PDB file of C-alpha atoms and ligand atoms in Angstrom:
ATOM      1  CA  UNK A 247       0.000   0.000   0.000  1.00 35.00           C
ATOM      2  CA  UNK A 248       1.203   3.413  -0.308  1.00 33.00           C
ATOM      3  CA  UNK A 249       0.653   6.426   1.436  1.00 34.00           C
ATOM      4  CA  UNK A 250      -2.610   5.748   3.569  1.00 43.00           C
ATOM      5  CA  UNK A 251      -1.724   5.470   7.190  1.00 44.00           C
ATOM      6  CA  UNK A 252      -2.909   1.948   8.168  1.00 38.00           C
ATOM      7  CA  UNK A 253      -2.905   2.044  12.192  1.00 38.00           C
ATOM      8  CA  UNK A 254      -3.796  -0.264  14.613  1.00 36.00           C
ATOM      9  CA  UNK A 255      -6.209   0.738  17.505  1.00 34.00           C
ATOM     10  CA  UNK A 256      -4.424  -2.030  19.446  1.00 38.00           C
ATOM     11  CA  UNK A 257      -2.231   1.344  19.820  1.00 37.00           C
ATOM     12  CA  UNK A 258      -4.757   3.654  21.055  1.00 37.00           C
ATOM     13  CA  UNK A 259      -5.163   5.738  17.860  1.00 35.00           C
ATOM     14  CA  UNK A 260      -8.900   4.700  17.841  1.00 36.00           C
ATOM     15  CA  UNK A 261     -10.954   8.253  17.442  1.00 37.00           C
ATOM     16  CA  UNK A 262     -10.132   8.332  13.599  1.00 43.00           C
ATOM     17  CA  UNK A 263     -11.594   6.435  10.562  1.00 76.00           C
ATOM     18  CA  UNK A 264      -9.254   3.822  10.096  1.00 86.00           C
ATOM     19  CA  UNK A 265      -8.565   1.598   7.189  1.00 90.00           C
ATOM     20  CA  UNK A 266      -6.681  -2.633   7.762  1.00 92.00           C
ATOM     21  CA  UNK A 267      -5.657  -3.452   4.431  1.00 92.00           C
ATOM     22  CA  UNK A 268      -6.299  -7.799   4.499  1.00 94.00           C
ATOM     23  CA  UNK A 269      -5.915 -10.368   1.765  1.00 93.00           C
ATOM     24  CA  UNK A 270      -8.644 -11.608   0.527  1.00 94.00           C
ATOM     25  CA  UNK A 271      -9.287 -14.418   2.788  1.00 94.00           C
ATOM     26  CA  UNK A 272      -9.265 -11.591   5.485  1.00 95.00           C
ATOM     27  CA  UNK A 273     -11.146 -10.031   3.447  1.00 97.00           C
ATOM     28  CA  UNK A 274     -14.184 -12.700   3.626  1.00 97.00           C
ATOM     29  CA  UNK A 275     -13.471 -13.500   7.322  1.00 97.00           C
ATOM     30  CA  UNK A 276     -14.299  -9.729   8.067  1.00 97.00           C
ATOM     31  CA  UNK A 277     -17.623  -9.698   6.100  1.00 98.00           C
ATOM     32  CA  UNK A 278     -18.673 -13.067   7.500  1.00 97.00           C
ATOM     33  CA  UNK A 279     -18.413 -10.768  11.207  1.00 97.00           C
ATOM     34  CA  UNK A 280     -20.611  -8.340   9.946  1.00 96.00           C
ATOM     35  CA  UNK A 281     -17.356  -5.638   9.375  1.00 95.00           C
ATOM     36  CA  UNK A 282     -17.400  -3.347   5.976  1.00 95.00           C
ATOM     37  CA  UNK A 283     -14.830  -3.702   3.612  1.00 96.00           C
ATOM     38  CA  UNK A 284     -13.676  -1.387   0.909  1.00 96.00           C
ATOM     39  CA  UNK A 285     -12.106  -1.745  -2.406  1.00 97.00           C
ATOM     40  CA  UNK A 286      -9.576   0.926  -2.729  1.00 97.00           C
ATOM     41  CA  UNK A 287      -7.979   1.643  -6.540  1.00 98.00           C
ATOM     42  CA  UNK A 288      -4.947   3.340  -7.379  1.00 98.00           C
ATOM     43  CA  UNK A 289      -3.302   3.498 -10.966  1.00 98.00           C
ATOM     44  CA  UNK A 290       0.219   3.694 -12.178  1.00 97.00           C
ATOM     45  CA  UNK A 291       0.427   4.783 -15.706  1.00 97.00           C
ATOM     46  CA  UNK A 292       2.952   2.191 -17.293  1.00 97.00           C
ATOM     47  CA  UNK A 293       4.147   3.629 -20.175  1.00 94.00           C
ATOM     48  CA  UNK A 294       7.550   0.929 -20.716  1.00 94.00           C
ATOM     49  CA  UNK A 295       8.042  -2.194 -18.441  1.00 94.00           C
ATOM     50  CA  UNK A 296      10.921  -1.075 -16.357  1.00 92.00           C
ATOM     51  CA  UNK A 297      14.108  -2.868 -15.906  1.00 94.00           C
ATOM     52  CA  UNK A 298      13.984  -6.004 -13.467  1.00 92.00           C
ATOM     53  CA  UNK A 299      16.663  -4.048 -11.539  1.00 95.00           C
ATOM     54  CA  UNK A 300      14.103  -1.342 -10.587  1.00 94.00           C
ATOM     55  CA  UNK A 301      12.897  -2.829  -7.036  1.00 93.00           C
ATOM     56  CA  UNK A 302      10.043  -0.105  -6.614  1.00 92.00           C
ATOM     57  CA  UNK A 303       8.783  -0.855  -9.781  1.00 94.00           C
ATOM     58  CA  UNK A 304       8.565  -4.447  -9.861  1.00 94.00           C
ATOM     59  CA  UNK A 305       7.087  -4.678  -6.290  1.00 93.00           C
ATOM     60  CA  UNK A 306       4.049  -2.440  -7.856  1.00 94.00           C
ATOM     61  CA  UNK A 307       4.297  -4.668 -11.197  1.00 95.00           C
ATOM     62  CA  UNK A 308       3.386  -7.609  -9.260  1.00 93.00           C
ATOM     63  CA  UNK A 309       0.909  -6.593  -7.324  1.00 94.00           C
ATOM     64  CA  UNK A 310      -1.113  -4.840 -10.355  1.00 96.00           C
ATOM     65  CA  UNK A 311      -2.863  -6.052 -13.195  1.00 94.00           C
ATOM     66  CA  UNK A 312      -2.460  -3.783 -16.759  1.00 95.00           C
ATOM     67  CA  UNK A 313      -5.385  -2.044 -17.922  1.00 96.00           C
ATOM     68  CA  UNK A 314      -6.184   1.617 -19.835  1.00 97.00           C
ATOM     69  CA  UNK A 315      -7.227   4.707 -19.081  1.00 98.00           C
ATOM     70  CA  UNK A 316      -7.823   6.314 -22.401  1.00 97.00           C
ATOM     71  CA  UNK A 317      -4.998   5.864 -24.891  1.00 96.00           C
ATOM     72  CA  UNK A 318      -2.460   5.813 -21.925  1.00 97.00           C
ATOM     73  CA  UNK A 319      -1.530   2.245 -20.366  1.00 97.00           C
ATOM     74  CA  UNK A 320      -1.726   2.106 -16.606  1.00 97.00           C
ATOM     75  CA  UNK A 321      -1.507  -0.686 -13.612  1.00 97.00           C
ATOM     76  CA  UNK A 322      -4.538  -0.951 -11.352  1.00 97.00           C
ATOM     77  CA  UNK A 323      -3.145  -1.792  -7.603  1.00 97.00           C
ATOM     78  CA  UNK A 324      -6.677  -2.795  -6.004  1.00 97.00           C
ATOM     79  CA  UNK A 325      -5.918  -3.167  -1.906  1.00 96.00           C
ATOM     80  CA  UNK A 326      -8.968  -4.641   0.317  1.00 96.00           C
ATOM     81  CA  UNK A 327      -9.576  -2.973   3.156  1.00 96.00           C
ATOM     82  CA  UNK A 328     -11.609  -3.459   6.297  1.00 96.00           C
ATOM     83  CA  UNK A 329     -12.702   0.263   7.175  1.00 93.00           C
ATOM     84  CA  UNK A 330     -14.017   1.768  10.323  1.00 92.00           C
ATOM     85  CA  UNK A 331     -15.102   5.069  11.909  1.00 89.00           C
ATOM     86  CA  UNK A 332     -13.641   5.213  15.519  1.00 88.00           C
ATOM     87  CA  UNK A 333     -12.853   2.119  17.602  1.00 89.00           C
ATOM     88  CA  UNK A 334     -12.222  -1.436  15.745  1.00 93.00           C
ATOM     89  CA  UNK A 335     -15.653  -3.011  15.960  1.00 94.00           C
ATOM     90  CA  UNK A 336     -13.021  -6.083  17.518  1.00 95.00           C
ATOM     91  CA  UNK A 337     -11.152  -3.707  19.936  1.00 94.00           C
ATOM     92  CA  UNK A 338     -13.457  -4.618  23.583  1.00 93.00           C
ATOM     93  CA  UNK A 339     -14.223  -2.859  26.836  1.00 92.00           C
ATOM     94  CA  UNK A 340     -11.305  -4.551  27.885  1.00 92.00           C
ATOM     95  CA  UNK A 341      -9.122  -2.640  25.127  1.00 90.00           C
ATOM     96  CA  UNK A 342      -8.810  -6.584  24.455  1.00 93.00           C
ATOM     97  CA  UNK A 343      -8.959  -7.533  21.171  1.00 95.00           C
ATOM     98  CA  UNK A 344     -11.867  -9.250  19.998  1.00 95.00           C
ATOM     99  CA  UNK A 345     -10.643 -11.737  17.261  1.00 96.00           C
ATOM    100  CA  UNK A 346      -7.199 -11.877  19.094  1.00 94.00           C
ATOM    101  CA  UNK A 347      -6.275 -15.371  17.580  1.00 95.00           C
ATOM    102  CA  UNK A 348      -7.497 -15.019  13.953  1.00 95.00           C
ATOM    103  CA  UNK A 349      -6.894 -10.935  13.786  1.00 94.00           C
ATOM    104  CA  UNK A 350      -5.138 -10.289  10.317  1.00 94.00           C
ATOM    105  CA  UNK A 351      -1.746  -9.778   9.751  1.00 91.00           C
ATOM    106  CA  UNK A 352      -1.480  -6.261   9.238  1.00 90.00           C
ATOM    107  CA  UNK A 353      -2.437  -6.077  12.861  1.00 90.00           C
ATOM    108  CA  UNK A 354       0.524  -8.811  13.842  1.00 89.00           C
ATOM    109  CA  UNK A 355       2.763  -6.898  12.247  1.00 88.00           C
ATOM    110  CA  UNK A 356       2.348  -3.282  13.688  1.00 84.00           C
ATOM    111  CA  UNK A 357       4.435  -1.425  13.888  1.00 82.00           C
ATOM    112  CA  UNK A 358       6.377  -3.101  10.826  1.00 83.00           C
ATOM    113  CA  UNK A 359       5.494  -1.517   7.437  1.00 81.00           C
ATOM    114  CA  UNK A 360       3.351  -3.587   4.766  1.00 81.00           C
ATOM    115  CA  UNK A 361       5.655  -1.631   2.023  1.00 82.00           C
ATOM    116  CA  UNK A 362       9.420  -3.191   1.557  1.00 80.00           C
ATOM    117  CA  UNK A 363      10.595   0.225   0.713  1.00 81.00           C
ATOM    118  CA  UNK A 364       9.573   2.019   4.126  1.00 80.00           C
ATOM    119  CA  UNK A 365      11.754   2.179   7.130  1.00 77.00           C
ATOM    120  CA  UNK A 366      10.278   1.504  10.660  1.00 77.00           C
ATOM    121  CA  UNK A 367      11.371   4.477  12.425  1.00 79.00           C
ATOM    122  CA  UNK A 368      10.589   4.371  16.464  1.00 78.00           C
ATOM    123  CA  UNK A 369       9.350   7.961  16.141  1.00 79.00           C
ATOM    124  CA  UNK A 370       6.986   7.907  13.901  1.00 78.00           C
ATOM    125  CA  UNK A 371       4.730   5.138  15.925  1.00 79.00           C
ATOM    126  CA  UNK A 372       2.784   5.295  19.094  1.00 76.00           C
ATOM    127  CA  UNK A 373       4.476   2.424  20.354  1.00 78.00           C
ATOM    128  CA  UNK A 374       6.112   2.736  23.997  1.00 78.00           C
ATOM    129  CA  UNK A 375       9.968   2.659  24.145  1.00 77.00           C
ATOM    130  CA  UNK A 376      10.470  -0.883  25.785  1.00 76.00           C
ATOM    131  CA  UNK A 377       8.091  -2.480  23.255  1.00 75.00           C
ATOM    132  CA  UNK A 378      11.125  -2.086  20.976  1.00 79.00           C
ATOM    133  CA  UNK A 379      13.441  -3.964  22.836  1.00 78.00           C
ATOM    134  CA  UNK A 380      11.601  -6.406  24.854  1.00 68.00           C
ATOM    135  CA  UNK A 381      11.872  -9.471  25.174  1.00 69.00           C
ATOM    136  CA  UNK A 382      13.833  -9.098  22.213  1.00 75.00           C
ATOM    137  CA  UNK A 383      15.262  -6.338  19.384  1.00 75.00           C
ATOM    138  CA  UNK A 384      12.134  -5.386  17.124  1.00 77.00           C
ATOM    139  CA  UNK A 385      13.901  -3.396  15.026  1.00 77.00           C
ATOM    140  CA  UNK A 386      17.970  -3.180  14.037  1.00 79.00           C
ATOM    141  CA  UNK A 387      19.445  -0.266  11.721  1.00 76.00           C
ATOM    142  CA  UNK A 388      14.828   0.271  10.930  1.00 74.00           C
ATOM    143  CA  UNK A 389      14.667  -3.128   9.555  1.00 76.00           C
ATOM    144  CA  UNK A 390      12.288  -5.612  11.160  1.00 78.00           C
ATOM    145  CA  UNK A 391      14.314  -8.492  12.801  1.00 78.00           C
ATOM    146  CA  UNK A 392      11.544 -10.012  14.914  1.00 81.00           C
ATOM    147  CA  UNK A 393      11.082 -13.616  13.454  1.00 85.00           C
ATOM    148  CA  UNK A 394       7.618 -13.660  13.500  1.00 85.00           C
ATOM    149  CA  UNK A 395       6.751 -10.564  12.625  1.00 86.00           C
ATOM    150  CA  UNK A 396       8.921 -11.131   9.411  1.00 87.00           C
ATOM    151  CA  UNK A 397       6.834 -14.245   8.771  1.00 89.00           C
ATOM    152  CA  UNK A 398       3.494 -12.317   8.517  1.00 87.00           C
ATOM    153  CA  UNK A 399       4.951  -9.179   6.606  1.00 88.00           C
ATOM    154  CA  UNK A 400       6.158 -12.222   3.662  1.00 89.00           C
ATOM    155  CA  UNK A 401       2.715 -13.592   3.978  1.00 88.00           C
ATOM    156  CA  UNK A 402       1.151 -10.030   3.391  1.00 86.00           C
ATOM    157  CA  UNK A 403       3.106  -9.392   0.575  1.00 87.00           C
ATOM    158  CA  UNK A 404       2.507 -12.955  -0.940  1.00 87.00           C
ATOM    159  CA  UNK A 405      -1.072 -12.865  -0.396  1.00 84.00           C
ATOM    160  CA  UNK A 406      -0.922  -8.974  -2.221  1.00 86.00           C
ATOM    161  CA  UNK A 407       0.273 -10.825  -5.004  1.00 87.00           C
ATOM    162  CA  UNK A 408      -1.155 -13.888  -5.239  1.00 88.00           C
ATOM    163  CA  UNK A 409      -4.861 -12.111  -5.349  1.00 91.00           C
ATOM    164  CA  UNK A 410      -4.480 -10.034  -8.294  1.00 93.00           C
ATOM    165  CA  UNK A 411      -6.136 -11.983 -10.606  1.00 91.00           C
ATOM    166  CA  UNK A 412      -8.773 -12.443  -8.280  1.00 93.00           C
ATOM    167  CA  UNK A 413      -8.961  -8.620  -7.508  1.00 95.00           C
ATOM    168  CA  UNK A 414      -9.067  -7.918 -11.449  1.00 94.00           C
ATOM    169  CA  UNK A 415     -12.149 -10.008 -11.561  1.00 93.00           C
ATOM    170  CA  UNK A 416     -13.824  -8.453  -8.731  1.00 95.00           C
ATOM    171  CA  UNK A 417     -13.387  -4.860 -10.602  1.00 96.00           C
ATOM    172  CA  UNK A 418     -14.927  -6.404 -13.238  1.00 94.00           C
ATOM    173  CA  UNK A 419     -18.148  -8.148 -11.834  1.00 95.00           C
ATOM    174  CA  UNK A 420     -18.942  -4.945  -9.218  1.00 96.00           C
ATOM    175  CA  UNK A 421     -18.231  -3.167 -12.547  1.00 95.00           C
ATOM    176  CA  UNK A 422     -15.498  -1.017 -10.668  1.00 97.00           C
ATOM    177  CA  UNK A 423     -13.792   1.139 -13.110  1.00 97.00           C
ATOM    178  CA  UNK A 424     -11.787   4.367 -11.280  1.00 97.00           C
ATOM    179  CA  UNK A 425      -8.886   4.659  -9.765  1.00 98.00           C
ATOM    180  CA  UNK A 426      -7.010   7.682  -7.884  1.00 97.00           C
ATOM    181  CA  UNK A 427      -3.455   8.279  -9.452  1.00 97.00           C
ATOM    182  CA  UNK A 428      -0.463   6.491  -7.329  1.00 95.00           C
ATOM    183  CA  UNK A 429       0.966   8.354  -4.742  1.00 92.00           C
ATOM    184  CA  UNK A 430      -1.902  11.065  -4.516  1.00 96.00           C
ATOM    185  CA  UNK A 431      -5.333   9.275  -4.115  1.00 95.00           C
ATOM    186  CA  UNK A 432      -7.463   6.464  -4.150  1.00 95.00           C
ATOM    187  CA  UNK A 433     -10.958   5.487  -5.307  1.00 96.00           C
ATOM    188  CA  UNK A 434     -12.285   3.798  -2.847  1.00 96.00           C
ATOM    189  CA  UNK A 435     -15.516   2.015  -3.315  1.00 96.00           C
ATOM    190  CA  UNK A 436     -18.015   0.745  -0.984  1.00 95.00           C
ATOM    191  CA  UNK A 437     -19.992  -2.191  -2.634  1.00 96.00           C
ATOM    192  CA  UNK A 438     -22.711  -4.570  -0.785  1.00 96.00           C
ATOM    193  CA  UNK A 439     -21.124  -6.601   1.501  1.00 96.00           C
ATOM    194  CA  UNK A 440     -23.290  -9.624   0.107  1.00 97.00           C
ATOM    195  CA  UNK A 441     -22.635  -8.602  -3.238  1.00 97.00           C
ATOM    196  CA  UNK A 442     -18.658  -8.170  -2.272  1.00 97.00           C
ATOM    197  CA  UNK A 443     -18.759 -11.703  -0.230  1.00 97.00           C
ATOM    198  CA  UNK A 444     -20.614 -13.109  -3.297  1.00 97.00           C
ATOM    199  CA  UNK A 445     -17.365 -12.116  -5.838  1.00 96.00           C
ATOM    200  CA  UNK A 446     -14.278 -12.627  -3.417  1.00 95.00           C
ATOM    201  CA  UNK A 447     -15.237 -16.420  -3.314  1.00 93.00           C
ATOM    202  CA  UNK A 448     -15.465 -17.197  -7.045  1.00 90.00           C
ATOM    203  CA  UNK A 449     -12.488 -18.142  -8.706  1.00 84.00           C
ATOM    204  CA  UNK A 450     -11.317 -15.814 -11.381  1.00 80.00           C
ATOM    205  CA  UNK A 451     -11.813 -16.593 -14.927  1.00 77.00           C
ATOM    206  CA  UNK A 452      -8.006 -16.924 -16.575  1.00 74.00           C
ATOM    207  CA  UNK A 453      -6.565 -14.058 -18.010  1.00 68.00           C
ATOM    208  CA  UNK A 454      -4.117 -14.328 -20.819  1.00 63.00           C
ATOM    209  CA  UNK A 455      -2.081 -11.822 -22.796  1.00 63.00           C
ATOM    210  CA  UNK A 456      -4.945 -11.424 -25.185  1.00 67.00           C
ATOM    211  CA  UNK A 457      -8.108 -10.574 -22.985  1.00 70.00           C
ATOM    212  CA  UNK A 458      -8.424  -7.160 -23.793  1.00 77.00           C
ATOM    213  CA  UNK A 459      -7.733  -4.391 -21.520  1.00 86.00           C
ATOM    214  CA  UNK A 460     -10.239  -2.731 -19.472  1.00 92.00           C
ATOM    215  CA  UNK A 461     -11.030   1.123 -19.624  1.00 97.00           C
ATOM    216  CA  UNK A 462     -10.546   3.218 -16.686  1.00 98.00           C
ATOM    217  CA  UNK A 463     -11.366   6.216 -15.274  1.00 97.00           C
ATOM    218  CA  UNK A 464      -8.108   8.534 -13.275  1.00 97.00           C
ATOM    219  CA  UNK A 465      -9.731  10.479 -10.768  1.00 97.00           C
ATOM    220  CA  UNK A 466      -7.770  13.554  -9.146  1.00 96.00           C
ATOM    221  CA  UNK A 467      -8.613  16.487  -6.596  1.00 95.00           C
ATOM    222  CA  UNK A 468      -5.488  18.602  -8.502  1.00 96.00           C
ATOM    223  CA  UNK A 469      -5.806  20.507 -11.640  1.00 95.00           C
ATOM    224  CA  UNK A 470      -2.242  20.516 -12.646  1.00 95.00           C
ATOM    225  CA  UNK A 471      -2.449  16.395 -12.737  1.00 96.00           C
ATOM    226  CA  UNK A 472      -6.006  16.590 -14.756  1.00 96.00           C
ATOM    227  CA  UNK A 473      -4.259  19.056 -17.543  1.00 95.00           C
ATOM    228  CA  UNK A 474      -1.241  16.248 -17.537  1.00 96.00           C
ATOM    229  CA  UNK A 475      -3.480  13.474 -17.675  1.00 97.00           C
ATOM    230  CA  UNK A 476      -5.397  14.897 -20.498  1.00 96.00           C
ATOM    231  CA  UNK A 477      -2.177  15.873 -22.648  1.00 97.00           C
ATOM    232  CA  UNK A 478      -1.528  11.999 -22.521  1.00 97.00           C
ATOM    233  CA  UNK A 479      -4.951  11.338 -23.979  1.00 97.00           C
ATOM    234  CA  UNK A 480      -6.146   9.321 -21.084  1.00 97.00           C
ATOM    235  CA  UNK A 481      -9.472   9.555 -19.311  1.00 97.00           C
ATOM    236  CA  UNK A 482      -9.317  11.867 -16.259  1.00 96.00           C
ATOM    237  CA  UNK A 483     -11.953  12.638 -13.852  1.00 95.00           C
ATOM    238  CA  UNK A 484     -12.165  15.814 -11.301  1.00 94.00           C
ATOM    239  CA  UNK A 485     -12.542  14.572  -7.472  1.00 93.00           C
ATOM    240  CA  UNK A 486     -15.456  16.781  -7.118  1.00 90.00           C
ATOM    241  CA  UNK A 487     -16.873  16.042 -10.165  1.00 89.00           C
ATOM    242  CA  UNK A 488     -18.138  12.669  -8.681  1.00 90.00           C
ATOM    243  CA  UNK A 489     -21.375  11.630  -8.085  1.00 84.00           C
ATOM    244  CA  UNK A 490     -23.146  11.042  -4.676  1.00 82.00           C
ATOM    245  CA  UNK A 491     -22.615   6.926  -4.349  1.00 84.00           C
ATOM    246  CA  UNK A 492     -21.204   4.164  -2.737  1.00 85.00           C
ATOM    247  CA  UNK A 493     -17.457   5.184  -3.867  1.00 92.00           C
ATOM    248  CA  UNK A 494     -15.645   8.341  -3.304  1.00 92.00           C
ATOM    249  CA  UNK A 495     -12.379   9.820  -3.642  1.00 95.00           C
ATOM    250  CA  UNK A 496      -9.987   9.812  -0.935  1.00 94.00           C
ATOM    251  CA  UNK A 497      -6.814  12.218  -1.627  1.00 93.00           C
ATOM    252  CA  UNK A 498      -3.445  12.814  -0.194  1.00 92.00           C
ATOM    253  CA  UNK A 499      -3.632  16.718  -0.575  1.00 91.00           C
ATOM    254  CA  UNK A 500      -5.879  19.086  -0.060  1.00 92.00           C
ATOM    255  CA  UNK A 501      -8.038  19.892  -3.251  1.00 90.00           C
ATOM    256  CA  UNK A 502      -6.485  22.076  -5.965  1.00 91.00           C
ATOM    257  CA  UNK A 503      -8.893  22.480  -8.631  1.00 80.00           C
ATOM    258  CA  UNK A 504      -8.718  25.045 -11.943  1.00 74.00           C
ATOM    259  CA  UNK A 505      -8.260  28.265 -10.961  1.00 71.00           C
ATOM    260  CA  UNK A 506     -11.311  30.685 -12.472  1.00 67.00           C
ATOM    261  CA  UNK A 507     -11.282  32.448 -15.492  1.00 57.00           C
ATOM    262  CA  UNK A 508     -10.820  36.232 -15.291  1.00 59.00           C
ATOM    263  CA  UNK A 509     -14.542  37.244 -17.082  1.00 57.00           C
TER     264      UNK A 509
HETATM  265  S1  SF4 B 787      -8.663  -6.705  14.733  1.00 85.00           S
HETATM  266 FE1  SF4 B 787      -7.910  -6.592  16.843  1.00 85.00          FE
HETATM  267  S2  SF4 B 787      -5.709  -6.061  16.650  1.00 85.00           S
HETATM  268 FE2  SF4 B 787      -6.722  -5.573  14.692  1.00 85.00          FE
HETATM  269  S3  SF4 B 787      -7.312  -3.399  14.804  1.00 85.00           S
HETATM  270 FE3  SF4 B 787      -9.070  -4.626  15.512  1.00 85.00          FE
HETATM  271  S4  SF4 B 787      -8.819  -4.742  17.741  1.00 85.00           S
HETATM  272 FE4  SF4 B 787      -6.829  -4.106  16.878  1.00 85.00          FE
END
């Protein structure tokens, strides 16, 4: 995931809407409690495969599937996540958590980072100063060097991976179709939970070189990136443009649109 801040109320930061990215088994385990679940879309236009020695690149490569918004090719990263106004609808009384044994592995892994290309700096987290050193080193030179919570970061990552083709088939039976630009937004879009529960348990058609590329929409809150976006020919779509529905736009900055026109 990229630049939304995925916290754990295990950590106290519980008066905000929150977001747990989760694989897609997570994913289905969450619905089945009754929790809500949103599909959040970013795009990476993808212009030239990049060279295998470009880490960044790759990591985004394979957890994307190609697609097109207008003439301009692009990489849909679609990221599940279970989302929440306040306190974890698991978090107790108690401050206990509820699901403690089956809780996903973004929560076993705070406060490591999901992405391979962020540090895990002390001082940016909540957590207190011996839970970085007891019983054991959590962290050496910001790299993760608790065993375990290596184990679940790899499985995150693998199951990111693994459910692409499954995610590319859920955009295209909930007929999900927009996607905030990489690094400065997201579409995120609230379908049924049924109708979401229904999808994540099919298995995917196969998709092969040939199926043809699906049309997307770029939505942006920032008028300099809709005037790039349209010299490229591709399809882009203002923020607040949007219609009133179950998706909506969720941006990094705040909005920049057009300036007016001097009459
Ligand atoms: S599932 Fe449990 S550990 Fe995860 S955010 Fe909710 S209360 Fe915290």
């Amino acid at each position: 995931m990229s630049d939304l801040n995925f916290s754990c109320t295990q950590c106290g930061k519980c008066c905000h809407d929150l977001r747990l990215p989760l694989t897609r088994p997570e994913a289905i385990a969450w619905l089945q409690r009754g929790g809500t679940v949103e599909v959040l879309c970013e795009a990476v236009p993808w212009v030239a495969e990049p060279a295998a020695s470009d880490a960044p690149a790759m990591h985004k490569r394979q957890r994307s599937f190609p697609a097109c918004s207008g003439e301009l090719p692009i990489r849909v990263i679609v990221v599940l996540a279970a989302s929440f106004k306040g306190a974890c609808p698991h978090l107790g009384r108690d401050m206990q958590c509820g699901i403690y044994d089956n809780r996903p592995h973004v929560c076993r892994i705070y406060p490591a980072e999901v992405s391979p290309f962020r540090s895990v700096l002390p001082s940016h987290k909540q957590c207190p100063p011996e839970a970085w050193t007891s019983p054991t080193p959590f962290v050496r030179n910001n790299q993760v060097v608790d065993a375990q919570t290596q184990l679940h970061v790899s499985l995150l990552r693998h199951g990111d991976q693994l459910d692409v083709a499954a995610k590319a088939w859920l955009c295209i039976a909930l007929d999900i179709q927009s996607a905030g630009l990489s690094n400065e937004g997201f579409m995120a879009h609230c379908p049924s939970p049924e109708a979401l529960h229904s999808v994540l348990q099919q298995t995917p058609p196969v998709a092969t070189d040939r199926s043809p590329r699906r049309q997307w929409s770029m939505v942006t809150n920032q008028a300099t990136t809709f005037d790039a976006l349209c010299l490229v020919s591709a399809k882009p779509v203002y923020a607040r443009a949007l219609a009133d529905g179950p998706s909506h736009y969720l941006g990094f900055r705040p909005d920049a649109p057009p300036r007016e026109q001097p009459a």
